[in-house]
């Protein structure tokens, strides 16, 4: 039979609930360096034109991403909207509208579910990681799917 709740039990329960709310709150309102992509708003979407079979003619071809990158007018309008959705109130210039699954890893160029306002300096750090993952794909060290999973993990779960 269960014992009755004590005031200490209630306090512990409230503390746990508060910790969960803080941990899972979208955005971090002003702490731009710690925002992670929200898996509901930004789950990541793949480009159906990129497959493991055609990486030599797509993501491993120098200059290919420039042929599919959306215009700044599109990404700036989306960044403004998504910053509000994420509860971010900083300057737009403090964020890069980034692809969750980068173009270098076969991410969809324009689907809003694959774009999010990633803060600097994290955005610049991620650009370097994306380039390294792309090199590993093109060198045969990782499959396209493995690199996509690593990028997803970093952007959704690692601050």
Short mmCIF file of N, CA and C in Angstrom, two decimals:
data_model
loop_
_atom_site.label_atom_id
_atom_site.label_comp_id
_atom_site.label_asym_id
_atom_site.label_seq_id
_atom_site.Cartn_x
_atom_site.Cartn_y
_atom_site.Cartn_z
N UNK A 1 0.84 -1.17 0.00
CA UNK A 1 0.00 0.00 0.00
C UNK A 1 0.89 1.24 0.00
N UNK A 2 0.49 2.28 -0.73
CA UNK A 2 1.28 3.51 -0.85
C UNK A 2 1.16 4.34 0.42
N UNK A 3 2.25 5.01 0.77
CA UNK A 3 2.24 5.87 1.95
C UNK A 3 1.70 7.24 1.56
N UNK A 4 1.16 8.00 2.49
CA UNK A 4 0.64 9.33 2.18
C UNK A 4 1.78 10.29 1.82
N UNK A 5 1.46 11.27 0.96
CA UNK A 5 2.44 12.27 0.58
C UNK A 5 2.75 13.19 1.74
N UNK A 6 4.02 13.50 1.87
CA UNK A 6 4.45 14.45 2.91
C UNK A 6 4.75 15.79 2.23
N UNK A 7 4.88 16.88 3.00
CA UNK A 7 5.27 18.16 2.40
C UNK A 7 6.60 18.08 1.66
N UNK A 8 7.53 17.27 2.12
CA UNK A 8 8.82 17.11 1.44
C UNK A 8 8.60 16.46 0.07
N UNK A 9 7.72 15.45 0.01
CA UNK A 9 7.41 14.82 -1.28
C UNK A 9 6.86 15.84 -2.27
N UNK A 10 5.97 16.70 -1.80
CA UNK A 10 5.37 17.72 -2.67
C UNK A 10 6.45 18.69 -3.16
N UNK A 11 7.34 19.13 -2.28
CA UNK A 11 8.41 20.05 -2.67
C UNK A 11 9.35 19.42 -3.70
N UNK A 12 9.69 18.17 -3.49
CA UNK A 12 10.55 17.47 -4.46
C UNK A 12 9.84 17.38 -5.81
N UNK A 13 8.57 17.05 -5.79
CA UNK A 13 7.80 16.97 -7.04
C UNK A 13 7.75 18.30 -7.76
N UNK A 14 7.50 19.37 -7.03
CA UNK A 14 7.46 20.70 -7.64
C UNK A 14 8.82 21.10 -8.22
N UNK A 15 9.89 20.77 -7.52
CA UNK A 15 11.23 21.07 -8.01
C UNK A 15 11.52 20.31 -9.30
N UNK A 16 11.10 19.06 -9.38
CA UNK A 16 11.29 18.28 -10.60
C UNK A 16 10.49 18.84 -11.76
N UNK A 17 9.26 19.23 -11.50
CA UNK A 17 8.42 19.82 -12.55
C UNK A 17 9.07 21.11 -13.06
N UNK A 18 9.53 21.95 -12.15
CA UNK A 18 10.18 23.21 -12.54
C UNK A 18 11.42 22.95 -13.38
N UNK A 19 12.21 21.95 -13.01
CA UNK A 19 13.42 21.62 -13.77
C UNK A 19 13.06 21.17 -15.18
N UNK A 20 12.04 20.36 -15.32
CA UNK A 20 11.61 19.88 -16.64
C UNK A 20 11.11 21.04 -17.49
N UNK A 21 10.34 21.94 -16.91
CA UNK A 21 9.83 23.10 -17.66
C UNK A 21 10.98 23.95 -18.17
N UNK A 22 11.95 24.23 -17.32
CA UNK A 22 13.11 25.03 -17.73
C UNK A 22 13.91 24.31 -18.80
N UNK A 23 14.12 23.03 -18.63
CA UNK A 23 14.92 22.25 -19.57
C UNK A 23 14.29 22.20 -20.95
N UNK A 24 12.97 22.08 -21.03
CA UNK A 24 12.32 21.91 -22.32
C UNK A 24 11.65 23.16 -22.86
N UNK A 25 11.83 24.29 -22.23
CA UNK A 25 11.25 25.54 -22.73
C UNK A 25 11.89 25.88 -24.06
N UNK A 26 11.07 26.27 -25.08
CA UNK A 26 11.65 26.62 -26.38
C UNK A 26 12.45 27.91 -26.26
N UNK A 27 13.63 27.91 -26.86
CA UNK A 27 14.50 29.08 -26.81
C UNK A 27 14.99 29.30 -25.40
N UNK A 28 15.87 30.24 -25.25
CA UNK A 28 16.37 30.55 -23.93
C UNK A 28 16.35 32.05 -23.70
N UNK A 29 15.47 32.73 -24.42
CA UNK A 29 15.18 34.15 -24.25
C UNK A 29 16.39 34.98 -23.86
N UNK A 30 17.16 35.34 -24.87
CA UNK A 30 18.27 36.24 -24.65
C UNK A 30 19.61 35.55 -24.51
N UNK A 31 19.66 34.27 -24.20
CA UNK A 31 20.92 33.57 -24.11
C UNK A 31 21.16 32.88 -25.45
N UNK A 32 21.51 33.68 -26.44
CA UNK A 32 21.58 33.22 -27.82
C UNK A 32 22.60 32.12 -28.04
N UNK A 33 23.58 31.99 -27.17
CA UNK A 33 24.61 30.99 -27.39
C UNK A 33 24.16 29.58 -27.04
N UNK A 34 23.02 29.41 -26.36
CA UNK A 34 22.62 28.08 -25.93
C UNK A 34 21.37 27.55 -26.63
N UNK A 35 20.74 28.32 -27.49
CA UNK A 35 19.53 27.86 -28.17
C UNK A 35 19.84 26.65 -29.05
N UNK A 36 19.01 25.64 -28.93
CA UNK A 36 19.10 24.46 -29.80
C UNK A 36 17.88 24.44 -30.70
N UNK A 37 17.98 23.73 -31.81
CA UNK A 37 16.84 23.59 -32.70
C UNK A 37 15.74 22.81 -32.01
N UNK A 38 14.52 23.28 -32.14
CA UNK A 38 13.35 22.61 -31.57
C UNK A 38 12.96 21.46 -32.50
N UNK A 39 12.98 20.21 -32.03
CA UNK A 39 12.67 19.09 -32.91
C UNK A 39 11.24 19.10 -33.46
N UNK A 40 10.33 19.83 -32.83
CA UNK A 40 8.97 19.92 -33.35
C UNK A 40 8.91 20.98 -34.45
N UNK A 41 9.44 22.17 -34.18
CA UNK A 41 9.43 23.25 -35.18
C UNK A 41 10.40 22.98 -36.31
N UNK A 42 11.55 22.41 -35.97
CA UNK A 42 12.62 22.22 -36.95
C UNK A 42 13.13 20.78 -36.87
N UNK A 43 12.36 19.84 -37.42
CA UNK A 43 12.79 18.44 -37.34
C UNK A 43 13.90 18.10 -38.33
N UNK A 44 14.08 18.95 -39.36
CA UNK A 44 15.03 18.65 -40.43
C UNK A 44 14.30 17.95 -41.56
N UNK A 45 14.60 18.36 -42.78
CA UNK A 45 13.97 17.78 -43.96
C UNK A 45 15.06 17.56 -45.00
N UNK A 46 15.04 16.39 -45.61
CA UNK A 46 16.05 16.05 -46.60
C UNK A 46 15.68 16.54 -47.99
N UNK A 47 16.70 16.75 -48.79
CA UNK A 47 16.52 17.10 -50.20
C UNK A 47 16.35 15.78 -50.96
N UNK A 48 15.20 15.55 -51.58
CA UNK A 48 14.99 14.27 -52.27
C UNK A 48 15.91 14.07 -53.47
N UNK A 49 16.58 15.15 -53.91
CA UNK A 49 17.49 15.05 -55.05
C UNK A 49 18.90 14.61 -54.67
N UNK A 50 19.13 14.40 -53.37
CA UNK A 50 20.46 13.96 -52.91
C UNK A 50 20.32 12.57 -52.30
N UNK A 51 21.07 11.64 -52.83
CA UNK A 51 21.08 10.27 -52.32
C UNK A 51 22.53 9.80 -52.18
N UNK A 52 22.71 8.71 -51.48
CA UNK A 52 24.05 8.13 -51.37
C UNK A 52 24.60 7.82 -52.75
N UNK A 53 23.73 7.40 -53.65
CA UNK A 53 24.16 7.00 -55.00
C UNK A 53 24.64 8.17 -55.86
N UNK A 54 24.16 9.40 -55.56
CA UNK A 54 24.55 10.51 -56.43
C UNK A 54 25.38 11.58 -55.74
N UNK A 55 26.02 11.26 -54.61
CA UNK A 55 26.78 12.29 -53.88
C UNK A 55 27.92 12.88 -54.72
N UNK A 56 28.49 12.12 -55.63
CA UNK A 56 29.60 12.65 -56.47
C UNK A 56 29.12 13.77 -57.38
N UNK A 57 27.87 13.72 -57.80
CA UNK A 57 27.36 14.78 -58.69
C UNK A 57 26.57 15.85 -57.93
N UNK A 58 26.43 15.68 -56.62
CA UNK A 58 25.69 16.67 -55.83
C UNK A 58 26.62 17.21 -54.73
N UNK A 59 26.48 16.73 -53.52
CA UNK A 59 27.16 17.34 -52.38
C UNK A 59 28.68 17.26 -52.43
N UNK A 60 29.25 16.35 -53.22
CA UNK A 60 30.70 16.24 -53.31
C UNK A 60 31.26 17.02 -54.50
N UNK A 61 30.42 17.69 -55.24
CA UNK A 61 30.85 18.52 -56.37
C UNK A 61 31.07 19.94 -55.89
N UNK A 62 32.27 20.46 -56.05
CA UNK A 62 32.61 21.81 -55.60
C UNK A 62 31.64 22.83 -56.20
N UNK A 63 31.06 23.66 -55.34
CA UNK A 63 30.17 24.72 -55.79
C UNK A 63 28.71 24.32 -55.92
N UNK A 64 28.39 23.05 -55.67
CA UNK A 64 27.02 22.58 -55.87
C UNK A 64 26.03 23.28 -54.94
N UNK A 65 26.39 23.51 -53.68
CA UNK A 65 25.44 24.10 -52.75
C UNK A 65 25.03 25.51 -53.19
N UNK A 66 25.92 26.22 -53.86
CA UNK A 66 25.58 27.57 -54.35
C UNK A 66 24.45 27.52 -55.38
N UNK A 67 24.30 26.39 -56.03
CA UNK A 67 23.25 26.27 -57.05
C UNK A 67 21.87 26.05 -56.45
N UNK A 68 21.81 25.67 -55.16
CA UNK A 68 20.51 25.40 -54.54
C UNK A 68 20.22 26.28 -53.33
N UNK A 69 21.20 27.09 -52.90
CA UNK A 69 21.02 27.92 -51.70
C UNK A 69 19.91 28.94 -51.94
N UNK A 70 18.96 29.06 -50.98
CA UNK A 70 17.87 30.03 -51.16
C UNK A 70 18.39 31.47 -51.04
N UNK A 71 17.68 32.42 -51.66
CA UNK A 71 18.12 33.82 -51.59
C UNK A 71 18.00 34.38 -50.17
N UNK A 72 18.83 35.37 -49.87
CA UNK A 72 18.84 36.01 -48.56
C UNK A 72 17.47 36.62 -48.25
N UNK A 73 16.77 37.12 -49.25
CA UNK A 73 15.45 37.71 -49.00
C UNK A 73 14.50 36.66 -48.41
N UNK A 74 14.60 35.42 -48.87
CA UNK A 74 13.77 34.33 -48.34
C UNK A 74 14.20 33.98 -46.91
N UNK A 75 15.52 33.78 -46.69
CA UNK A 75 15.97 33.34 -45.38
C UNK A 75 15.82 34.44 -44.33
N UNK A 76 15.98 35.71 -44.70
CA UNK A 76 15.80 36.79 -43.71
C UNK A 76 14.34 36.91 -43.27
N UNK A 77 13.42 36.79 -44.20
CA UNK A 77 11.99 36.85 -43.84
C UNK A 77 11.64 35.67 -42.93
N UNK A 78 12.16 34.50 -43.24
CA UNK A 78 11.90 33.31 -42.42
C UNK A 78 12.57 33.45 -41.06
N UNK A 79 13.79 33.99 -41.03
CA UNK A 79 14.49 34.17 -39.76
C UNK A 79 13.70 35.08 -38.83
N UNK A 80 13.18 36.17 -39.36
CA UNK A 80 12.38 37.11 -38.55
C UNK A 80 11.19 36.38 -37.92
N UNK A 81 10.48 35.61 -38.73
CA UNK A 81 9.31 34.87 -38.26
C UNK A 81 9.71 33.80 -37.23
N UNK A 82 10.76 33.05 -37.53
CA UNK A 82 11.15 31.95 -36.65
C UNK A 82 11.77 32.46 -35.34
N UNK A 83 12.42 33.60 -35.37
CA UNK A 83 12.95 34.15 -34.11
C UNK A 83 11.80 34.43 -33.16
N UNK A 84 10.70 34.94 -33.69
CA UNK A 84 9.51 35.16 -32.84
C UNK A 84 8.99 33.83 -32.31
N UNK A 85 8.91 32.82 -33.18
CA UNK A 85 8.42 31.50 -32.76
C UNK A 85 9.31 30.89 -31.68
N UNK A 86 10.61 31.12 -31.77
CA UNK A 86 11.55 30.59 -30.79
C UNK A 86 11.65 31.47 -29.55
N UNK A 87 10.97 32.63 -29.57
CA UNK A 87 11.01 33.53 -28.42
C UNK A 87 12.31 34.31 -28.32
N UNK A 88 13.03 34.43 -29.41
CA UNK A 88 14.30 35.15 -29.43
C UNK A 88 14.05 36.61 -29.79
N UNK A 89 14.59 37.52 -29.01
CA UNK A 89 14.34 38.95 -29.20
C UNK A 89 15.59 39.73 -29.55
N UNK A 90 16.70 39.06 -29.75
CA UNK A 90 17.95 39.75 -30.10
C UNK A 90 17.92 40.29 -31.51
N UNK A 91 19.01 40.88 -31.90
CA UNK A 91 19.17 41.42 -33.25
C UNK A 91 19.24 40.28 -34.26
N UNK A 92 18.62 40.47 -35.41
CA UNK A 92 18.67 39.44 -36.45
C UNK A 92 20.11 39.12 -36.84
N UNK A 93 20.99 40.12 -36.75
CA UNK A 93 22.39 39.90 -37.15
C UNK A 93 23.14 38.99 -36.18
N UNK A 94 22.54 38.71 -35.02
CA UNK A 94 23.16 37.79 -34.06
C UNK A 94 22.85 36.33 -34.38
N UNK A 95 22.10 36.10 -35.46
CA UNK A 95 21.65 34.75 -35.83
C UNK A 95 21.90 34.50 -37.30
N UNK A 96 22.09 33.24 -37.62
CA UNK A 96 22.16 32.80 -39.01
C UNK A 96 20.96 31.90 -39.25
N UNK A 97 20.21 32.15 -40.30
CA UNK A 97 19.12 31.23 -40.63
C UNK A 97 19.80 30.02 -41.24
N UNK A 98 19.90 28.97 -40.44
CA UNK A 98 20.72 27.82 -40.80
C UNK A 98 19.86 26.62 -41.15
N UNK A 99 20.42 25.77 -41.97
CA UNK A 99 19.76 24.51 -42.31
C UNK A 99 20.06 23.50 -41.22
N UNK A 100 19.03 22.88 -40.67
CA UNK A 100 19.26 21.86 -39.66
C UNK A 100 20.08 20.72 -40.27
N UNK A 101 19.61 20.18 -41.38
CA UNK A 101 20.44 19.27 -42.17
C UNK A 101 20.99 20.16 -43.28
N UNK A 102 22.28 20.41 -43.19
CA UNK A 102 22.91 21.39 -44.08
C UNK A 102 22.84 20.96 -45.54
N UNK A 103 23.00 21.93 -46.40
CA UNK A 103 23.00 21.64 -47.83
C UNK A 103 24.13 20.67 -48.17
N UNK A 104 25.25 20.78 -47.46
CA UNK A 104 26.40 19.91 -47.68
C UNK A 104 26.14 18.46 -47.27
N UNK A 105 25.04 18.25 -46.54
CA UNK A 105 24.67 16.91 -46.09
C UNK A 105 23.35 16.46 -46.71
N UNK A 106 22.89 17.16 -47.73
CA UNK A 106 21.67 16.75 -48.40
C UNK A 106 20.40 17.26 -47.75
N UNK A 107 20.46 18.40 -47.08
CA UNK A 107 19.27 19.00 -46.48
C UNK A 107 18.46 19.77 -47.50
N UNK A 108 17.16 19.85 -47.24
CA UNK A 108 16.26 20.60 -48.12
C UNK A 108 16.61 22.09 -48.04
N UNK A 109 16.77 22.75 -49.19
CA UNK A 109 17.20 24.15 -49.17
C UNK A 109 16.15 25.15 -48.68
N UNK A 110 14.86 24.90 -48.90
CA UNK A 110 13.86 25.92 -48.63
C UNK A 110 12.75 25.53 -47.66
N UNK A 111 12.62 24.29 -47.30
CA UNK A 111 11.54 23.88 -46.40
C UNK A 111 11.76 24.50 -45.03
N UNK A 112 10.80 25.30 -44.52
CA UNK A 112 10.96 25.94 -43.21
C UNK A 112 11.23 24.96 -42.07
N UNK A 113 10.83 23.71 -42.23
CA UNK A 113 11.09 22.70 -41.20
C UNK A 113 12.56 22.28 -41.17
N UNK A 114 13.34 22.76 -42.13
CA UNK A 114 14.77 22.47 -42.16
C UNK A 114 15.61 23.71 -41.90
N UNK A 115 14.97 24.81 -41.55
CA UNK A 115 15.68 26.06 -41.29
C UNK A 115 15.31 26.58 -39.91
N UNK A 116 16.28 27.22 -39.24
CA UNK A 116 16.04 27.77 -37.90
C UNK A 116 17.07 28.85 -37.61
N UNK A 117 16.75 29.75 -36.67
CA UNK A 117 17.67 30.84 -36.34
C UNK A 117 18.76 30.37 -35.37
N UNK A 118 19.90 30.00 -35.92
CA UNK A 118 21.00 29.53 -35.09
C UNK A 118 21.88 30.72 -34.70
N UNK A 119 22.17 30.88 -33.41
CA UNK A 119 22.94 32.04 -32.95
C UNK A 119 24.43 31.93 -33.27
N UNK A 120 25.03 33.10 -33.46
CA UNK A 120 26.50 33.17 -33.51
C UNK A 120 27.01 33.22 -32.08
N UNK A 121 28.15 32.70 -31.74
CA UNK A 121 29.16 32.13 -32.62
C UNK A 121 28.92 30.65 -32.96
N UNK A 122 27.90 30.05 -32.33
CA UNK A 122 27.63 28.63 -32.60
C UNK A 122 27.42 28.36 -34.09
N UNK A 123 26.74 29.27 -34.80
CA UNK A 123 26.48 29.05 -36.23
C UNK A 123 27.79 28.93 -37.01
N UNK A 124 28.75 29.78 -36.70
CA UNK A 124 30.04 29.72 -37.39
C UNK A 124 30.78 28.43 -37.04
N UNK A 125 30.70 28.01 -35.78
CA UNK A 125 31.33 26.76 -35.37
C UNK A 125 30.70 25.58 -36.10
N UNK A 126 29.38 25.62 -36.24
CA UNK A 126 28.68 24.52 -36.92
C UNK A 126 29.04 24.48 -38.41
N UNK A 127 29.26 25.63 -39.02
CA UNK A 127 29.66 25.65 -40.44
C UNK A 127 30.93 24.83 -40.63
N UNK A 128 31.87 24.96 -39.72
CA UNK A 128 33.12 24.20 -39.80
C UNK A 128 32.85 22.70 -39.63
N UNK A 129 32.00 22.34 -38.69
CA UNK A 129 31.66 20.93 -38.47
C UNK A 129 30.95 20.36 -39.70
N UNK A 130 30.06 21.14 -40.29
CA UNK A 130 29.36 20.70 -41.50
C UNK A 130 30.34 20.42 -42.63
N UNK A 131 31.33 21.29 -42.79
CA UNK A 131 32.34 21.07 -43.83
C UNK A 131 33.16 19.81 -43.56
N UNK A 132 33.48 19.57 -42.28
CA UNK A 132 34.23 18.36 -41.92
C UNK A 132 33.40 17.11 -42.19
N UNK A 133 32.12 17.13 -41.84
CA UNK A 133 31.25 15.98 -42.11
C UNK A 133 31.12 15.74 -43.60
N UNK A 134 31.00 16.81 -44.38
CA UNK A 134 30.91 16.67 -45.83
C UNK A 134 32.17 15.99 -46.37
N UNK A 135 33.33 16.40 -45.86
CA UNK A 135 34.58 15.78 -46.30
C UNK A 135 34.60 14.30 -45.97
N UNK A 136 34.10 13.95 -44.79
CA UNK A 136 34.06 12.54 -44.40
C UNK A 136 33.13 11.72 -45.29
N UNK A 137 32.03 12.34 -45.71
CA UNK A 137 31.14 11.64 -46.66
C UNK A 137 31.87 11.43 -47.97
N UNK A 138 32.43 12.49 -48.50
CA UNK A 138 33.05 12.44 -49.82
C UNK A 138 34.31 11.58 -49.83
N UNK A 139 34.96 11.42 -48.66
CA UNK A 139 36.13 10.55 -48.56
C UNK A 139 35.75 9.10 -48.26
N UNK A 140 34.45 8.82 -48.11
CA UNK A 140 33.98 7.46 -47.86
C UNK A 140 34.11 7.01 -46.41
N UNK A 141 34.38 7.94 -45.50
CA UNK A 141 34.52 7.58 -44.08
C UNK A 141 33.16 7.49 -43.39
N UNK A 142 32.16 8.21 -43.89
CA UNK A 142 30.80 8.18 -43.35
C UNK A 142 29.83 8.05 -44.51
N UNK A 143 28.70 7.39 -44.26
CA UNK A 143 27.64 7.42 -45.27
C UNK A 143 26.88 8.73 -45.12
N UNK A 144 26.11 9.07 -46.10
CA UNK A 144 25.27 10.26 -46.05
C UNK A 144 24.35 10.20 -44.84
N UNK A 145 23.73 9.06 -44.61
CA UNK A 145 22.80 8.91 -43.48
C UNK A 145 23.52 9.06 -42.13
N UNK A 146 24.72 8.53 -42.01
CA UNK A 146 25.47 8.66 -40.76
C UNK A 146 25.79 10.13 -40.47
N UNK A 147 26.22 10.86 -41.47
CA UNK A 147 26.55 12.27 -41.29
C UNK A 147 25.30 13.09 -40.96
N UNK A 148 24.20 12.77 -41.61
CA UNK A 148 22.94 13.46 -41.31
C UNK A 148 22.52 13.23 -39.87
N UNK A 149 22.66 12.02 -39.39
CA UNK A 149 22.30 11.69 -38.00
C UNK A 149 23.20 12.43 -37.02
N UNK A 150 24.49 12.52 -37.32
CA UNK A 150 25.41 13.26 -36.43
C UNK A 150 25.03 14.74 -36.37
N UNK A 151 24.72 15.31 -37.52
CA UNK A 151 24.36 16.72 -37.56
C UNK A 151 23.05 16.95 -36.80
N UNK A 152 22.08 16.08 -36.99
CA UNK A 152 20.81 16.18 -36.27
C UNK A 152 21.03 16.16 -34.76
N UNK A 153 21.87 15.22 -34.30
CA UNK A 153 22.18 15.10 -32.88
C UNK A 153 22.81 16.37 -32.33
N UNK A 154 23.78 16.90 -33.03
CA UNK A 154 24.47 18.11 -32.58
C UNK A 154 23.50 19.28 -32.47
N UNK A 155 22.66 19.48 -33.45
CA UNK A 155 21.81 20.67 -33.48
C UNK A 155 20.57 20.55 -32.60
N UNK A 156 20.12 19.33 -32.34
CA UNK A 156 18.95 19.16 -31.48
C UNK A 156 19.31 18.91 -30.02
N UNK A 157 20.46 18.29 -29.76
CA UNK A 157 20.69 17.83 -28.39
C UNK A 157 21.99 18.29 -27.75
N UNK A 158 22.88 18.89 -28.47
CA UNK A 158 24.15 19.30 -27.86
C UNK A 158 24.31 20.80 -27.85
N UNK A 159 24.35 21.36 -26.65
CA UNK A 159 24.49 22.81 -26.51
C UNK A 159 25.89 23.28 -26.59
#
